[in-house]
Short mmCIF file of C-alpha atoms in Angstrom, two decimals:
data_model
loop_
_atom_site.label_atom_id
_atom_site.label_comp_id
_atom_site.label_asym_id
_atom_site.label_seq_id
_atom_site.Cartn_x
_atom_site.Cartn_y
_atom_site.Cartn_z
CA MET A 200 66.26 69.40 29.80
CA LEU A 201 64.70 66.14 30.92
CA ALA A 202 68.17 64.68 31.30
CA GLY A 203 69.15 67.63 33.45
CA ILE A 204 66.14 67.25 35.70
CA LEU A 205 66.72 63.52 36.09
CA PHE A 206 70.39 64.11 36.85
CA ALA A 207 69.50 66.72 39.45
CA LEU A 208 67.04 64.32 41.05
CA GLY A 209 69.74 61.65 41.12
CA VAL A 210 72.15 64.03 42.82
CA ALA A 211 69.46 65.04 45.32
CA GLY A 212 68.76 61.40 46.10
CA LEU A 213 72.45 60.74 46.50
CA LEU A 214 72.81 63.57 48.96
CA VAL A 215 69.60 63.10 50.90
CA ARG A 216 69.37 59.38 51.42
CA ARG A 217 71.71 57.54 53.76
CA ASN A 218 70.69 54.05 52.79
CA LEU A 219 73.32 52.41 50.60
CA VAL A 220 70.79 50.74 48.32
CA PHE A 221 69.13 54.10 47.70
CA ILE A 222 72.49 55.67 46.98
CA LEU A 223 73.15 53.02 44.35
CA MET A 224 69.71 53.65 42.87
CA SER A 225 70.49 57.36 42.66
CA ILE A 226 73.71 56.58 40.83
CA GLU A 227 71.67 54.51 38.41
CA ILE A 228 69.35 57.47 37.85
CA MET A 229 72.28 59.76 37.16
CA LEU A 230 73.89 57.36 34.70
CA ASN A 231 70.57 56.94 32.99
CA ALA A 232 70.22 60.70 32.68
CA ALA A 233 73.68 60.94 31.13
CA GLY A 234 72.75 58.23 28.66
CA LEU A 235 69.56 60.06 27.85
CA ALA A 236 71.57 63.18 27.09
CA PHE A 237 73.84 61.21 24.74
CA VAL A 238 70.95 59.59 22.90
CA THR A 239 69.12 62.89 22.57
CA ALA A 240 72.20 64.53 21.11
CA GLY A 241 72.63 61.61 18.74
CA ALA A 242 69.03 61.93 17.62
CA ARG A 243 69.36 65.67 17.22
CA TRP A 244 72.31 65.42 14.83
CA ALA A 245 71.18 62.08 13.37
CA GLN A 246 74.37 60.27 14.28
CA ALA A 247 74.82 56.80 15.69
CA ASP A 248 77.58 57.91 18.07
CA GLY A 249 75.17 58.86 20.82
CA GLN A 250 73.74 55.37 20.92
CA VAL A 251 77.22 53.87 20.92
CA MET A 252 78.09 55.96 23.94
CA PHE A 253 74.84 54.88 25.56
CA ILE A 254 75.83 51.26 25.12
CA PHE A 255 79.14 51.98 26.82
CA ILE A 256 77.33 53.72 29.66
CA LEU A 257 75.05 50.71 29.95
CA ALA A 258 77.98 48.32 30.25
CA MET A 259 79.61 50.54 32.83
CA ALA A 260 76.39 50.85 34.84
CA ALA A 261 75.89 47.10 34.84
CA SER A 262 79.40 46.39 36.07
CA GLU A 263 79.24 49.20 38.61
CA VAL A 264 75.99 47.91 40.03
CA SER A 265 77.21 44.35 40.33
CA VAL A 266 80.35 45.37 42.19
CA GLY A 267 78.46 47.93 44.27
CA LEU A 268 75.81 45.47 45.36
CA ALA A 269 78.46 42.92 46.26
CA LEU A 270 80.12 45.59 48.38
CA VAL A 271 76.78 46.42 49.99
CA LEU A 272 76.25 42.79 50.91
CA GLN A 273 79.75 42.58 52.35
CA LEU A 274 79.25 45.75 54.35
CA TYR A 275 75.91 44.54 55.62
CA HIS A 276 77.41 41.31 56.83
CA GLN A 277 80.08 43.25 58.67
CA ASN A 278 78.05 46.09 60.09
CA ARG A 279 74.51 44.71 60.26
CA SER A 280 73.24 48.00 58.90
CA LEU A 281 72.87 49.76 55.59
CA ASP A 282 73.62 53.23 56.84
CA ALA A 283 76.41 54.92 54.94
CA ASP A 284 77.51 56.80 58.04
CA GLU A 285 78.13 53.54 59.86
CA ALA A 286 80.80 52.67 57.37
CA SER A 287 82.69 55.91 57.69
CA GLU A 288 85.42 54.72 60.00
CA MET A 289 88.50 53.99 57.97
CA ARG A 290 91.23 52.51 60.03
CA GLY A 291 94.44 52.50 58.10
CA MET B 183 58.99 62.49 16.89
CA ASN B 184 55.69 62.83 18.64
CA VAL B 185 55.83 65.79 20.98
CA ILE B 186 52.82 64.90 23.14
CA ALA B 187 54.03 61.36 23.71
CA PHE B 188 57.47 62.69 24.57
CA TYR B 189 56.10 65.07 27.17
CA ILE B 190 53.86 62.45 28.75
CA ALA B 191 56.75 60.01 29.04
CA ALA B 192 59.03 62.73 30.36
CA ALA B 193 56.50 63.74 33.00
CA ILE B 194 56.13 60.12 34.08
CA ALA B 195 59.91 59.79 34.27
CA ILE B 196 60.24 62.84 36.48
CA VAL B 197 57.36 61.90 38.77
CA THR B 198 58.52 58.32 39.21
CA THR B 199 62.09 59.44 39.88
CA LEU B 200 60.83 61.83 42.53
CA LEU B 201 58.89 58.95 44.04
CA VAL B 202 62.02 56.77 43.96
CA ILE B 203 64.04 59.15 46.08
CA THR B 204 61.24 59.83 48.54
CA ARG B 205 59.98 56.31 49.26
CA LYS B 206 60.92 54.70 52.53
CA ASN B 207 60.29 51.16 51.41
CA ALA B 208 63.07 49.85 49.19
CA VAL B 209 60.87 47.48 47.20
CA GLN B 210 58.41 50.24 46.40
CA ALA B 211 61.25 52.52 45.36
CA LEU B 212 62.53 49.77 43.09
CA LEU B 213 59.13 49.46 41.43
CA TYR B 214 59.15 53.17 40.73
CA LEU B 215 62.76 53.01 39.54
CA ALA B 216 61.81 50.31 37.04
CA LEU B 217 58.98 52.52 35.85
CA SER B 218 61.30 55.48 35.52
CA LEU B 219 63.69 53.45 33.38
CA ILE B 220 60.85 52.16 31.22
CA SER B 221 59.53 55.66 30.67
CA VAL B 222 63.01 56.76 29.61
CA ALA B 223 62.93 53.83 27.20
CA VAL B 224 59.67 55.18 25.79
CA VAL B 225 61.40 58.54 25.37
CA PHE B 226 64.17 56.80 23.42
CA PHE B 227 61.60 55.07 21.26
CA ASP B 228 60.01 58.42 20.59
CA LEU B 229 63.37 59.98 19.73
CA GLY B 230 63.88 57.43 16.98
CA ALA B 231 66.23 55.06 18.75
CA PRO B 232 64.35 51.77 19.06
CA PHE B 233 67.49 49.69 19.51
CA VAL B 234 68.58 51.65 22.55
CA ALA B 235 65.04 51.57 23.91
CA ALA B 236 65.06 47.78 23.73
CA LEU B 237 68.49 47.67 25.38
CA GLU B 238 67.27 49.94 28.15
CA VAL B 239 64.29 47.73 28.88
CA ILE B 240 66.29 44.52 28.74
CA ILE B 241 69.40 45.52 30.65
CA TYR B 242 68.34 48.31 32.98
CA ALA B 243 64.75 47.38 33.73
CA GLY B 244 65.48 43.70 33.41
CA SER B 245 68.77 42.66 34.85
CA ILE B 246 69.81 45.61 37.00
CA ILE B 247 66.45 45.85 38.73
CA VAL B 248 66.49 42.10 39.28
CA LEU B 249 69.94 42.44 40.88
CA PHE B 250 68.65 45.18 43.16
CA ILE B 251 65.61 43.11 44.11
CA PHE B 252 67.79 40.11 44.88
CA VAL B 253 69.95 42.16 47.18
CA VAL B 254 67.01 43.82 48.91
CA MET B 255 65.38 40.46 49.45
CA MET B 256 68.63 39.00 50.77
CA LEU B 257 69.12 41.86 53.17
CA ASN B 258 65.84 41.49 55.01
CA LEU B 259 65.37 37.78 55.35
CA GLY B 260 63.55 36.30 58.30
CA LYS B 261 60.16 36.64 59.89
CA ARG B 262 59.88 40.31 59.16
CA ALA B 263 60.17 39.62 55.43
CA THR B 264 57.04 37.49 55.34
CA LEU B 265 55.07 40.24 57.07
CA ALA B 266 56.46 42.74 54.61
CA GLU B 267 55.46 40.47 51.76
CA GLY B 268 51.95 40.41 53.08
CA ARG B 269 51.98 44.19 53.08
CA LEU B 270 53.33 44.23 49.52
CA LEU B 271 50.21 42.53 48.25
CA GLN B 272 47.95 45.31 49.48
CA PRO B 273 46.56 47.49 46.70
CA ARG B 274 48.08 50.65 48.17
CA MET B 275 51.54 49.35 47.29
CA TRP B 276 51.05 48.54 43.65
CA ILE B 277 48.28 50.83 42.50
CA GLY B 278 50.60 53.74 41.68
CA PRO B 279 53.10 51.79 39.57
CA THR B 280 50.23 50.02 37.83
CA ILE B 281 48.64 53.30 36.77
CA PHE B 282 51.92 54.67 35.42
CA ALA B 283 52.69 51.41 33.63
CA ALA B 284 49.23 51.42 32.05
CA ILE B 285 49.80 54.96 30.76
CA LEU B 286 53.14 53.91 29.27
CA ILE B 287 51.64 50.83 27.64
CA GLY B 288 48.94 52.97 26.07
CA GLU B 289 51.56 55.37 24.82
CA VAL B 290 53.68 52.66 23.24
CA ALA B 291 50.61 51.12 21.65
CA TYR B 292 49.69 54.52 20.25
CA LEU B 293 53.19 55.06 18.86
CA LEU B 294 53.24 51.62 17.30
CA ALA B 295 49.81 52.17 15.79
CA ARG B 296 50.98 55.44 14.27
CA GLY B 297 53.75 53.34 12.82
CA ASN B 298 55.90 54.57 9.99
CA ALA B 299 54.75 58.18 10.01
CA THR B 300 56.50 58.94 13.31
CA ALA B 301 59.53 56.91 12.38
CA ALA B 302 60.00 58.88 9.19
CA ALA B 303 59.50 62.21 10.93
CA ALA B 304 62.22 61.61 13.51
CA HIS B 305 65.38 60.52 11.79
CA LEU B 306 65.53 56.91 12.73
CA VAL B 307 68.98 55.69 13.70
CA SER B 308 68.77 52.03 12.87
CA PRO B 309 70.55 49.26 14.78
CA LYS B 310 72.63 48.64 11.68
CA GLU B 311 74.16 52.10 11.85
CA VAL B 312 74.85 51.66 15.55
CA GLY B 313 76.56 48.35 14.92
CA MET B 314 78.64 49.75 12.09
CA ALA B 315 79.78 52.64 14.30
CA LEU B 316 80.37 50.33 17.25
CA TYR B 317 82.70 47.98 15.41
CA GLY B 318 84.19 50.64 13.19
CA PRO B 319 85.68 53.71 14.91
CA TYR B 320 84.71 52.57 18.43
CA LEU B 321 86.41 49.18 18.41
CA ILE B 322 88.82 50.21 21.17
CA GLY B 323 85.87 51.25 23.31
CA VAL B 324 84.27 47.86 22.83
CA GLU B 325 87.45 46.16 23.94
CA LEU B 326 87.78 48.45 26.93
CA SER B 327 84.19 47.81 28.00
CA SER B 328 84.83 44.10 27.69
CA PHE B 329 87.79 44.57 30.05
CA LEU B 330 85.53 46.48 32.39
CA LEU B 331 82.83 43.82 32.36
CA MET B 332 85.38 41.08 32.92
CA SER B 333 86.92 42.89 35.87
CA ALA B 334 83.47 43.59 37.28
CA LEU B 335 82.62 39.90 36.97
CA VAL B 336 85.79 38.85 38.74
CA GLY B 337 85.38 41.55 41.39
CA ALA B 338 81.78 40.72 42.15
CA TYR B 339 82.63 37.03 42.27
CA HIS B 340 85.48 37.70 44.65
CA LEU B 341 83.40 39.88 46.96
CA GLY B 342 80.50 37.44 46.96
CA TRP B 343 82.73 34.44 47.44
CA HIS B 344 84.57 35.94 50.37
CA LYS B 345 81.29 36.68 52.07
CA GLN B 346 80.29 33.12 52.87
CA PRO B 347 83.04 31.91 55.24
CA LYS B 348 83.76 35.29 56.76
CA PRO B 349 80.74 35.94 59.03
CA GLU B 350 81.01 32.46 60.42
CA THR B 351 84.63 32.79 61.45
CA GLU B 352 83.93 36.27 62.74
CA ASP B 353 81.08 35.04 64.91
CA VAL B 354 83.12 32.13 66.20
CA GLY B 355 85.94 34.49 67.02
CA ARG B 356 83.63 36.84 68.88
CA GLU B 357 82.14 33.99 70.87
CA TYR B 358 85.58 32.71 71.68
CA SER B 359 86.76 36.12 72.83
CA THR B 360 83.76 36.50 75.14
CA ARG B 361 84.53 33.12 76.54
CA ILE B 362 88.08 34.27 77.12
CA ASP B 363 86.74 37.33 78.87
CA ALA B 364 84.52 35.22 81.11
CA GLY B 365 87.30 33.04 82.39
CA ARG B 366 90.15 35.33 81.66
CA ASP B 367 93.02 34.07 83.74
CA THR B 368 92.68 30.37 83.03
CA VAL B 369 92.30 30.69 79.28
CA ARG B 370 94.92 33.37 79.04
CA ALA B 371 97.40 31.06 80.66
CA GLY B 372 96.46 28.27 78.30
CA SER B 373 96.58 30.37 75.18
CA SER B 374 100.04 31.70 75.89
CA ARG B 375 101.37 28.20 75.91
CA PRO B 376 103.75 27.47 73.01
CA ALA B 377 102.22 25.73 70.06
CA GLY B 378 104.16 22.52 70.34
CA ALA B 379 103.38 21.96 74.02
CA PRO B 380 100.90 19.18 74.91
#
């Protein structure tokens, strides 16, 4: 239940905010909510698997944030703005 | 598992997350995000998973928030940043996070003081069990996450390393092109000269 609410808040933040740093924060919130769901299920059935999955989610979140923040810096140096709509032109 | 402590921590998590996605100031939102993660860690502690609670505090609230703060501080350098820092020291900015953090500290102290009774009530999954599961049936997952972390390290290094020379050359190029525009005919004639010509 709490995980669901946190996930919904993360999705809302992802959709509402246009600042890239806030979008990354919302992704963090959603990953955290997923981890919370895993740990709660693991505690409910008294298994260690939930915590193992949480550790994997943690590793994935850490790597995702490092790459995402590097991309944000790159984008800021190119566009001089953090608006996600500014970066929507794909020329290819 | 202590139900009242769980509900208090859950309420703090929801309120701080709401505050994260509604703040305008990035630093303030980061403070609330750290508090949200810490309250989720308290929830883990209450659910009988102290190892994961410690990991959450160390990795999420420690390193990831520090990464975010570094990037936010790098993005608004300059004169405006010092003014913003002056504003950050006003009580209005930190009174909310301080209150929530104080509530969480009290809750953790209460849970620790209750001690073994709560731990026995909720089936405690010890770090030893987690480690046995992690290096037993989940060994492939560990290897895959090590791949992922390695690739993230290389990717972040590449993106950050490319950043330094690029704006410079871009700026120089833009300046040069404006100069070309200013004196178009003369420079155009010069630039179309073959490379080997004097």
